[in-house]
Amino acid sequence: DQSGLAYSVGTTLDRFIKSKQRDFPFASGELSQLLRDIALASKIVNRETNRAGLANIGGAFGQTNVQGEEQQKLDVIANIRFIRALSKGGEVCAIVSEEEDAVIDLQNKSGKYVIAIDPLDGSSNIDVNISIGTIFSIYRRKTPIGSPIQEEDIMQPGTEQVASGYVLYGSSTMLVYTTGFGVNGFTYEQSLGEFFLSHPNIQAPETGSIYSINEGTQNDWAPEIKMYLDACKEKKYAARYIGSLVADFHRNLLKGGIYIYPATKKNPNGKLRLMYEANALAFIAEQAGAVASDGNMRILEIQPKDLHQRTPLFIGSKEMVKEALSYARKTATSI
Ligand code: P6P
């Protein structure tokens, strides 16, 4: 790519987005502006996250969200910050958020994009200072700009995403995203308030030796999951599960590995959400040469029926997911 200079590590996110604008010859820069709006909100959430303990804003908020989970204050703050940044940015007409029961219609007559977002996933980790993350999916609305928002604007399969990504508030804060032309990672330099390109063109290793799953629920798994985990232990793989999807996914993406959240008795459709968790990471995974399945099909091809619907998730290195799914076929034939 002639714009080799723009790819040089150390380029700022802004300059990178501008250099990549050429990938969208017909776009008038709205998607670029939208990505900037997300980056801005993530800088604010990063600041709130870093001082959560100090400002005593950690701990339960005393309300529960649509998930029925104890809402941590930072969840609420992150949700407000992203919604505010996206509505002020002017590019978005509707938002689906883990923290909101219904679609937020921004009444924006010129907004072209629909966002599905988990403002702060893994928030139960906040009080114990474990990495947490924001996950987002970006779609183009299907119905004419300026017309009322319809269900078809919202209920789009993951294959329709124009961009997706995550922010990992970890030992350093990173923004990783794709617009369908590969995956690039940016690391936040607090003192300058800028994201710098640190992981150009991320490619997931074809295979790996790390598995991420909550083994505490193993008595609730289908037999094939247990068979696959036994095979991993035979091969002396490493178990790495920190209870924060973005952190587990990001490590496996860079080092090779598989993350599984299967159907369990408590969560017969898995625990993770299709629209603002699985789809975004599945788009990133596929763009980085990895794969994402619900156990039967590509995550990206699932037609959403409900905003907050859950899905089992097998995501990570191609060879590992393929092997994990082969056990499903084995038990299917054995039945
Ligand atoms: P469990 C956090 O609540 C989350 O959504 C993911 O970030 C994480 O991987 C998973 O759920 C942990 O769930 O049931 O293993 O505690």
Tab-separated table of C-alpha atoms and ligand atoms in Angstrom:
chain	number	residue	atom	x	y	z
A	1	ASP	CA	0.000	0.000	0.000
A	2	GLN	CA	1.569	3.331	-1.116
A	3	SER	CA	0.411	4.904	2.129
A	4	GLY	CA	3.152	2.891	3.839
A	5	LEU	CA	4.084	6.020	5.786
A	6	ALA	CA	0.632	6.164	7.360
A	7	TYR	CA	1.169	2.591	8.583
A	8	SER	CA	4.375	3.394	10.389
A	9	VAL	CA	4.077	2.490	14.044
A	10	GLY	CA	3.665	5.677	16.007
A	11	THR	CA	1.143	7.231	13.619
A	12	THR	CA	-1.696	8.814	15.565
A	13	LEU	CA	-5.203	7.396	15.266
A	14	ASP	CA	-6.346	10.579	13.550
A	15	ARG	CA	-3.688	10.419	10.860
A	16	PHE	CA	-4.288	6.698	10.408
A	17	ILE	CA	-8.052	7.170	9.972
A	18	LYS	CA	-7.402	9.918	7.429
A	19	SER	CA	-4.913	7.749	5.522
A	20	LYS	CA	-7.411	4.866	5.485
A	21	GLN	CA	-10.215	7.122	4.282
A	22	ARG	CA	-9.117	6.160	0.767
A	23	ASP	CA	-10.582	2.688	1.512
A	24	PHE	CA	-13.972	4.386	1.312
A	25	PRO	CA	-13.870	6.312	-1.967
A	26	PHE	CA	-17.558	7.151	-1.650
A	27	ALA	CA	-17.592	7.948	2.030
A	28	SER	CA	-17.657	11.613	2.906
A	29	GLY	CA	-15.783	11.089	6.137
A	30	GLU	CA	-18.727	10.377	8.423
A	31	LEU	CA	-17.383	6.960	9.426
A	32	SER	CA	-14.005	8.540	10.144
A	33	GLN	CA	-15.688	11.157	12.319
A	34	LEU	CA	-17.678	8.426	14.082
A	35	LEU	CA	-14.487	6.510	14.908
A	36	ARG	CA	-13.033	9.734	16.327
A	37	ASP	CA	-16.152	10.215	18.477
A	38	ILE	CA	-15.733	6.691	19.867
A	39	ALA	CA	-12.043	7.333	20.573
A	40	LEU	CA	-12.936	10.552	22.417
A	41	ALA	CA	-15.529	8.816	24.618
A	42	SER	CA	-13.038	6.025	25.357
A	43	LYS	CA	-10.491	8.606	26.588
A	44	ILE	CA	-13.078	9.953	29.018
A	45	VAL	CA	-14.084	6.463	30.208
A	46	ASN	CA	-10.388	5.611	30.544
A	47	ARG	CA	-9.928	8.573	32.877
A	48	GLU	CA	-13.000	7.621	34.955
A	49	THR	CA	-11.849	3.986	35.118
A	50	ASN	CA	-8.364	4.919	36.244
A	51	ARG	CA	-9.668	6.978	39.146
A	52	ALA	CA	-12.697	4.798	40.033
A	53	GLY	CA	-11.166	3.645	43.311
A	54	LEU	CA	-10.036	7.138	44.274
A	55	ALA	CA	-13.210	8.992	43.468
A	56	ASN	CA	-15.091	6.319	45.397
A	57	ILE	CA	-17.387	5.879	42.395
A	58	GLY	CA	-16.740	2.135	42.319
A	59	GLY	CA	-19.126	-0.301	43.948
A	60	ALA	CA	-22.734	-1.073	43.210
A	61	PHE	CA	-25.103	1.680	42.050
A	62	GLY	CA	-28.062	0.070	43.729
A	63	GLN	CA	-29.946	-0.302	40.416
A	64	THR	CA	-29.991	-3.305	38.056
A	65	ASN	CA	-29.758	-3.119	34.262
A	66	VAL	CA	-31.691	-5.124	31.649
A	67	GLN	CA	-29.350	-8.031	32.460
A	68	GLY	CA	-30.616	-8.082	36.026
A	69	GLU	CA	-27.006	-7.708	37.119
A	70	GLU	CA	-25.924	-5.336	39.910
A	71	GLN	CA	-25.056	-2.146	37.985
A	72	GLN	CA	-21.642	-0.778	38.822
A	73	LYS	CA	-21.447	3.016	38.784
A	74	LEU	CA	-18.816	2.962	36.030
A	75	ASP	CA	-21.239	1.016	33.797
A	76	VAL	CA	-23.669	3.886	34.094
A	77	ILE	CA	-21.021	6.555	33.569
A	78	ALA	CA	-19.556	4.784	30.532
A	79	ASN	CA	-23.022	4.384	29.036
A	80	ILE	CA	-23.789	8.077	29.518
A	81	ARG	CA	-20.400	9.153	28.104
A	82	PHE	CA	-20.684	7.058	24.950
A	83	ILE	CA	-24.289	8.053	24.306
A	84	ARG	CA	-23.420	11.731	24.814
A	85	ALA	CA	-20.348	11.576	22.531
A	86	LEU	CA	-22.251	9.686	19.819
A	87	SER	CA	-25.259	11.996	19.885
A	88	LYS	CA	-23.051	15.111	19.885
A	89	GLY	CA	-20.925	13.658	17.060
A	90	GLY	CA	-23.953	13.799	14.764
A	91	GLU	CA	-23.185	10.642	12.713
A	92	VAL	CA	-25.428	8.192	14.599
A	93	CYS	CA	-29.219	7.848	14.362
A	94	ALA	CA	-29.785	4.963	16.825
A	95	ILE	CA	-27.940	3.180	19.637
A	96	VAL	CA	-28.395	-0.327	21.085
A	97	SER	CA	-26.695	-0.488	24.473
A	98	GLU	CA	-26.314	-3.296	27.017
A	99	GLU	CA	-27.354	-0.724	29.615
A	100	GLU	CA	-30.604	0.249	27.855
A	101	ASP	CA	-33.753	-1.914	27.622
A	102	ALA	CA	-34.839	-0.319	24.317
A	103	VAL	CA	-33.178	1.211	21.253
A	104	ILE	CA	-32.157	4.844	21.789
A	105	ASP	CA	-33.505	6.852	18.845
A	106	LEU	CA	-31.347	9.995	18.660
A	107	GLN	CA	-33.945	11.708	16.435
A	108	ASN	CA	-30.987	12.623	14.195
A	109	LYS	CA	-32.341	13.352	10.721
A	110	SER	CA	-28.914	13.178	9.105
A	111	GLY	CA	-27.410	10.241	11.023
A	112	LYS	CA	-26.360	7.390	8.707
A	113	TYR	CA	-25.079	4.932	11.313
A	114	VAL	CA	-26.496	2.597	13.957
A	115	ILE	CA	-24.243	1.576	16.863
A	116	ALA	CA	-24.538	-1.475	19.117
A	117	ILE	CA	-22.359	-1.052	22.197
A	118	ASP	CA	-21.409	-2.665	25.480
A	119	PRO	CA	-20.080	0.478	27.177
A	120	LEU	CA	-18.198	-1.375	29.882
A	121	ASP	CA	-18.056	-5.185	29.796
A	122	GLY	CA	-16.729	-7.123	32.753
A	123	SER	CA	-17.671	-4.328	35.127
A	124	SER	CA	-17.740	-6.735	38.099
A	125	ASN	CA	-13.952	-6.599	37.735
A	126	ILE	CA	-13.757	-2.862	38.389
A	127	ASP	CA	-13.563	-3.084	42.169
A	128	VAL	CA	-10.703	-5.576	41.990
A	129	ASN	CA	-8.723	-3.625	39.395
A	130	ILE	CA	-8.899	-6.230	36.631
A	131	SER	CA	-8.973	-5.112	32.962
A	132	ILE	CA	-12.373	-4.198	31.511
A	133	GLY	CA	-13.511	-3.213	28.029
A	134	THR	CA	-15.870	-1.394	25.688
A	135	ILE	CA	-17.176	-3.329	22.675
A	136	PHE	CA	-18.875	-1.689	19.658
A	137	SER	CA	-20.426	-2.564	16.293
A	138	ILE	CA	-21.220	-0.012	13.584
A	139	TYR	CA	-23.918	-0.517	10.906
A	140	ARG	CA	-25.256	1.725	8.149
A	141	ARG	CA	-29.006	2.299	8.504
A	142	LYS	CA	-31.087	0.461	5.856
A	143	THR	CA	-34.035	2.846	5.548
A	144	PRO	CA	-33.743	6.360	4.007
A	145	ILE	CA	-31.777	8.913	6.067
A	146	GLY	CA	-34.138	11.198	7.943
A	147	SER	CA	-37.016	8.700	7.943
A	148	PRO	CA	-38.193	7.107	11.220
A	149	ILE	CA	-35.946	4.298	12.524
A	150	GLN	CA	-37.301	0.847	11.557
A	151	GLU	CA	-36.617	-2.621	12.924
A	152	GLU	CA	-34.592	-3.434	9.760
A	153	ASP	CA	-32.163	-0.647	10.667
A	154	ILE	CA	-31.480	-2.338	13.992
A	155	MET	CA	-31.860	-6.106	13.501
A	156	GLN	CA	-28.940	-6.569	11.105
A	157	PRO	CA	-26.699	-9.673	11.028
A	158	GLY	CA	-23.007	-9.209	11.845
A	159	THR	CA	-22.091	-9.550	8.170
A	160	GLU	CA	-23.607	-6.065	7.694
A	161	GLN	CA	-21.173	-4.351	10.059
A	162	VAL	CA	-19.181	-1.522	8.432
A	163	ALA	CA	-16.823	-1.370	11.410
A	164	SER	CA	-16.348	-2.879	14.851
A	165	GLY	CA	-13.857	-2.794	17.673
A	166	TYR	CA	-13.067	-2.722	21.356
A	167	VAL	CA	-11.270	-0.591	23.914
A	168	LEU	CA	-9.268	-2.522	26.508
A	169	TYR	CA	-8.702	-0.579	29.753
A	170	GLY	CA	-5.802	-2.732	30.936
A	171	SER	CA	-2.170	-2.297	31.938
A	172	SER	CA	-2.313	0.118	29.024
A	173	THR	CA	-5.452	1.328	27.251
A	174	MET	CA	-5.816	0.089	23.674
A	175	LEU	CA	-8.299	0.710	20.882
A	176	VAL	CA	-8.495	-2.158	18.355
A	177	TYR	CA	-10.833	-1.834	15.359
A	178	THR	CA	-11.558	-2.935	11.804
A	179	THR	CA	-13.451	-1.352	8.924
A	180	GLY	CA	-13.226	-4.551	6.895
A	181	PHE	CA	-9.671	-3.875	5.699
A	182	GLY	CA	-7.700	-5.661	8.434
A	183	VAL	CA	-7.339	-5.074	12.177
A	184	ASN	CA	-5.175	-2.364	13.739
A	185	GLY	CA	-4.365	-1.683	17.394
A	186	PHE	CA	-3.657	1.707	18.975
A	187	THR	CA	-2.166	2.339	22.409
A	188	TYR	CA	-3.192	5.402	24.413
A	189	GLU	CA	-0.464	7.764	25.603
A	190	GLN	CA	-2.077	9.377	28.647
A	191	SER	CA	0.309	12.350	28.839
A	192	LEU	CA	-0.445	13.342	25.234
A	193	GLY	CA	-4.091	12.262	25.186
A	194	GLU	CA	-3.464	10.465	21.884
A	195	PHE	CA	-3.842	6.913	20.557
A	196	PHE	CA	-0.729	5.786	18.630
A	197	LEU	CA	-0.583	2.887	16.148
A	198	SER	CA	1.192	0.133	18.087
A	199	HIS	CA	-0.150	-3.093	16.504
A	200	PRO	CA	-0.504	-2.614	12.719
A	201	ASN	CA	-2.351	-5.295	10.727
A	202	ILE	CA	-2.978	-7.782	13.573
A	203	GLN	CA	-3.013	-11.415	12.367
A	204	ALA	CA	-4.148	-14.107	14.818
A	205	PRO	CA	-1.875	-17.196	15.022
A	206	GLU	CA	-3.522	-20.146	13.181
A	207	THR	CA	-3.377	-22.155	16.399
A	208	GLY	CA	-2.319	-21.757	19.988
A	209	SER	CA	-2.140	-23.415	23.384
A	210	ILE	CA	-4.348	-21.185	25.545
A	211	TYR	CA	-7.974	-21.960	26.364
A	212	SER	CA	-10.358	-19.547	28.110
A	213	ILE	CA	-13.529	-20.964	29.678
A	214	ASN	CA	-15.189	-20.884	33.106
A	215	GLU	CA	-14.480	-24.446	34.239
A	216	GLY	CA	-16.664	-23.866	37.292
A	217	THR	CA	-19.693	-24.536	35.056
A	218	GLN	CA	-18.297	-27.734	33.522
A	219	ASN	CA	-20.972	-29.944	35.067
A	220	ASP	CA	-23.500	-27.917	33.055
A	221	TRP	CA	-21.778	-28.346	29.685
A	222	ALA	CA	-22.757	-30.544	26.757
A	223	PRO	CA	-20.442	-33.608	26.663
A	224	GLU	CA	-18.486	-32.399	23.618
A	225	ILE	CA	-17.227	-29.329	25.473
A	226	LYS	CA	-15.840	-31.512	28.246
A	227	MET	CA	-14.242	-33.812	25.645
A	228	TYR	CA	-12.522	-30.867	23.983
A	229	LEU	CA	-11.258	-29.515	27.330
A	230	ASP	CA	-9.894	-32.986	28.214
A	231	ALA	CA	-8.036	-32.952	24.879
A	232	CYS	CA	-6.575	-29.514	25.728
A	233	LYS	CA	-5.366	-30.848	29.087
A	234	GLU	CA	-3.859	-33.897	27.412
A	235	LYS	CA	-1.805	-31.419	25.360
A	236	LYS	CA	-0.875	-29.468	28.494
A	237	TYR	CA	-2.438	-26.236	27.179
A	238	ALA	CA	-2.571	-23.217	29.507
A	239	ALA	CA	-5.872	-22.204	31.137
A	240	ARG	CA	-6.272	-18.407	31.064
A	241	TYR	CA	-9.654	-16.949	32.090
A	242	ILE	CA	-9.910	-13.594	33.828
A	243	GLY	CA	-13.663	-13.111	33.612
A	244	SER	CA	-13.345	-10.172	31.239
A	245	LEU	CA	-14.171	-11.078	27.634
A	246	VAL	CA	-12.259	-8.223	25.979
A	247	ALA	CA	-9.055	-9.012	27.909
A	248	ASP	CA	-9.281	-12.771	27.284
A	249	PHE	CA	-10.144	-12.208	23.602
A	250	HIS	CA	-7.326	-9.692	23.054
A	251	ARG	CA	-4.659	-11.944	24.589
A	252	ASN	CA	-5.837	-14.926	22.531
A	253	LEU	CA	-5.946	-12.791	19.353
A	254	LEU	CA	-2.289	-11.798	19.762
A	255	LYS	CA	-0.878	-15.047	21.193
A	256	GLY	CA	-3.228	-17.656	19.728
A	257	GLY	CA	-5.951	-19.277	21.793
A	258	ILE	CA	-9.653	-20.041	22.103
A	259	TYR	CA	-12.358	-18.455	24.245
A	260	ILE	CA	-15.494	-20.511	24.828
A	261	TYR	CA	-18.716	-19.476	26.544
A	262	PRO	CA	-20.949	-22.488	25.860
A	263	ALA	CA	-24.622	-23.091	26.542
A	264	THR	CA	-25.048	-24.017	30.205
A	265	LYS	CA	-28.090	-24.970	32.318
A	266	LYS	CA	-28.162	-21.398	33.700
A	267	ASN	CA	-27.649	-19.865	30.248
A	268	PRO	CA	-29.108	-22.300	27.663
A	269	ASN	CA	-28.216	-19.831	24.867
A	270	GLY	CA	-24.844	-18.963	26.374
A	271	LYS	CA	-24.289	-15.777	28.403
A	272	LEU	CA	-22.748	-13.407	25.881
A	273	ARG	CA	-24.834	-10.998	23.828
A	274	LEU	CA	-24.966	-11.282	20.045
A	275	MET	CA	-25.501	-7.634	19.096
A	276	TYR	CA	-22.927	-5.816	21.210
A	277	GLU	CA	-20.417	-8.483	22.224
A	278	ALA	CA	-20.180	-11.503	19.900
A	279	ASN	CA	-20.720	-9.762	16.534
A	280	ALA	CA	-18.104	-7.058	17.092
A	281	LEU	CA	-15.418	-9.521	18.206
A	282	ALA	CA	-16.388	-11.987	15.458
A	283	PHE	CA	-15.805	-9.308	12.781
A	284	ILE	CA	-12.401	-8.490	14.337
A	285	ALA	CA	-11.556	-12.206	14.601
A	286	GLU	CA	-12.362	-12.968	10.954
A	287	GLN	CA	-10.494	-9.877	9.751
A	288	ALA	CA	-7.448	-11.131	11.694
A	289	GLY	CA	-7.665	-14.648	10.197
A	290	ALA	CA	-9.393	-16.181	13.227
A	291	VAL	CA	-12.963	-17.540	13.480
A	292	ALA	CA	-16.112	-17.130	15.583
A	293	SER	CA	-18.961	-19.657	15.798
A	294	ASP	CA	-21.999	-20.291	17.978
A	295	GLY	CA	-21.213	-24.010	17.764
A	296	ASN	CA	-23.254	-24.502	14.591
A	297	MET	CA	-22.750	-21.432	12.390
A	298	ARG	CA	-20.697	-18.277	11.856
A	299	ILE	CA	-21.613	-15.726	14.512
A	300	LEU	CA	-21.771	-13.059	11.773
A	301	GLU	CA	-24.554	-14.876	9.925
A	302	ILE	CA	-26.971	-15.093	12.861
A	303	GLN	CA	-30.087	-13.034	12.129
A	304	PRO	CA	-30.850	-11.112	15.361
A	305	LYS	CA	-34.408	-11.372	16.653
A	306	ASP	CA	-34.033	-9.610	19.992
A	307	LEU	CA	-31.791	-6.673	21.012
A	308	HIS	CA	-30.331	-8.541	23.988
A	309	GLN	CA	-30.349	-12.078	22.660
A	310	ARG	CA	-27.557	-14.328	23.888
A	311	THR	CA	-25.411	-16.751	21.903
A	312	PRO	CA	-22.919	-19.480	22.707
A	313	LEU	CA	-19.458	-18.276	21.583
A	314	PHE	CA	-16.424	-20.204	20.304
A	315	ILE	CA	-13.895	-17.588	19.171
A	316	GLY	CA	-10.175	-17.564	18.451
A	317	SER	CA	-7.487	-19.328	16.435
A	318	LYS	CA	-8.907	-21.095	13.397
A	319	GLU	CA	-7.415	-24.558	14.110
A	320	MET	CA	-8.482	-24.493	17.772
A	321	VAL	CA	-12.098	-23.521	17.044
A	322	LYS	CA	-12.229	-26.115	14.252
A	323	GLU	CA	-11.010	-28.817	16.655
A	324	ALA	CA	-13.437	-27.739	19.387
A	325	LEU	CA	-16.377	-27.874	16.938
A	326	SER	CA	-15.268	-31.297	15.611
A	327	TYR	CA	-16.215	-32.758	19.010
A	328	ALA	CA	-19.764	-31.496	18.520
A	329	ARG	CA	-19.943	-33.507	15.276
A	330	LYS	CA	-18.418	-36.559	17.019
A	331	THR	CA	-21.070	-36.583	19.744
A	332	ALA	CA	-23.777	-35.785	17.186
A	333	THR	CA	-22.875	-38.930	15.216
A	334	SER	CA	-22.482	-40.947	18.419
A	335	ILE	CA	-26.072	-40.095	19.469
B	1	P6P	P1	-18.766	-16.017	33.989
B	1	P6P	C1	-18.456	-10.417	32.128
B	1	P6P	O1	-19.659	-10.382	32.881
B	1	P6P	C2	-18.732	-11.284	30.896
B	1	P6P	O2	-19.752	-10.721	30.144
B	1	P6P	C3	-17.457	-11.441	30.069
B	1	P6P	O3	-16.685	-10.295	30.065
B	1	P6P	C4	-16.760	-12.598	30.747
B	1	P6P	O4	-15.901	-13.336	29.902
B	1	P6P	C5	-17.938	-13.468	31.202
B	1	P6P	O5	-19.075	-12.609	31.311
B	1	P6P	C6	-17.684	-14.107	32.548
B	1	P6P	O6	-18.841	-14.887	32.840
B	1	P6P	O7	-20.102	-16.705	33.938
B	1	P6P	O8	-17.639	-16.947	33.603
B	1	P6P	O9	-18.486	-15.295	35.268
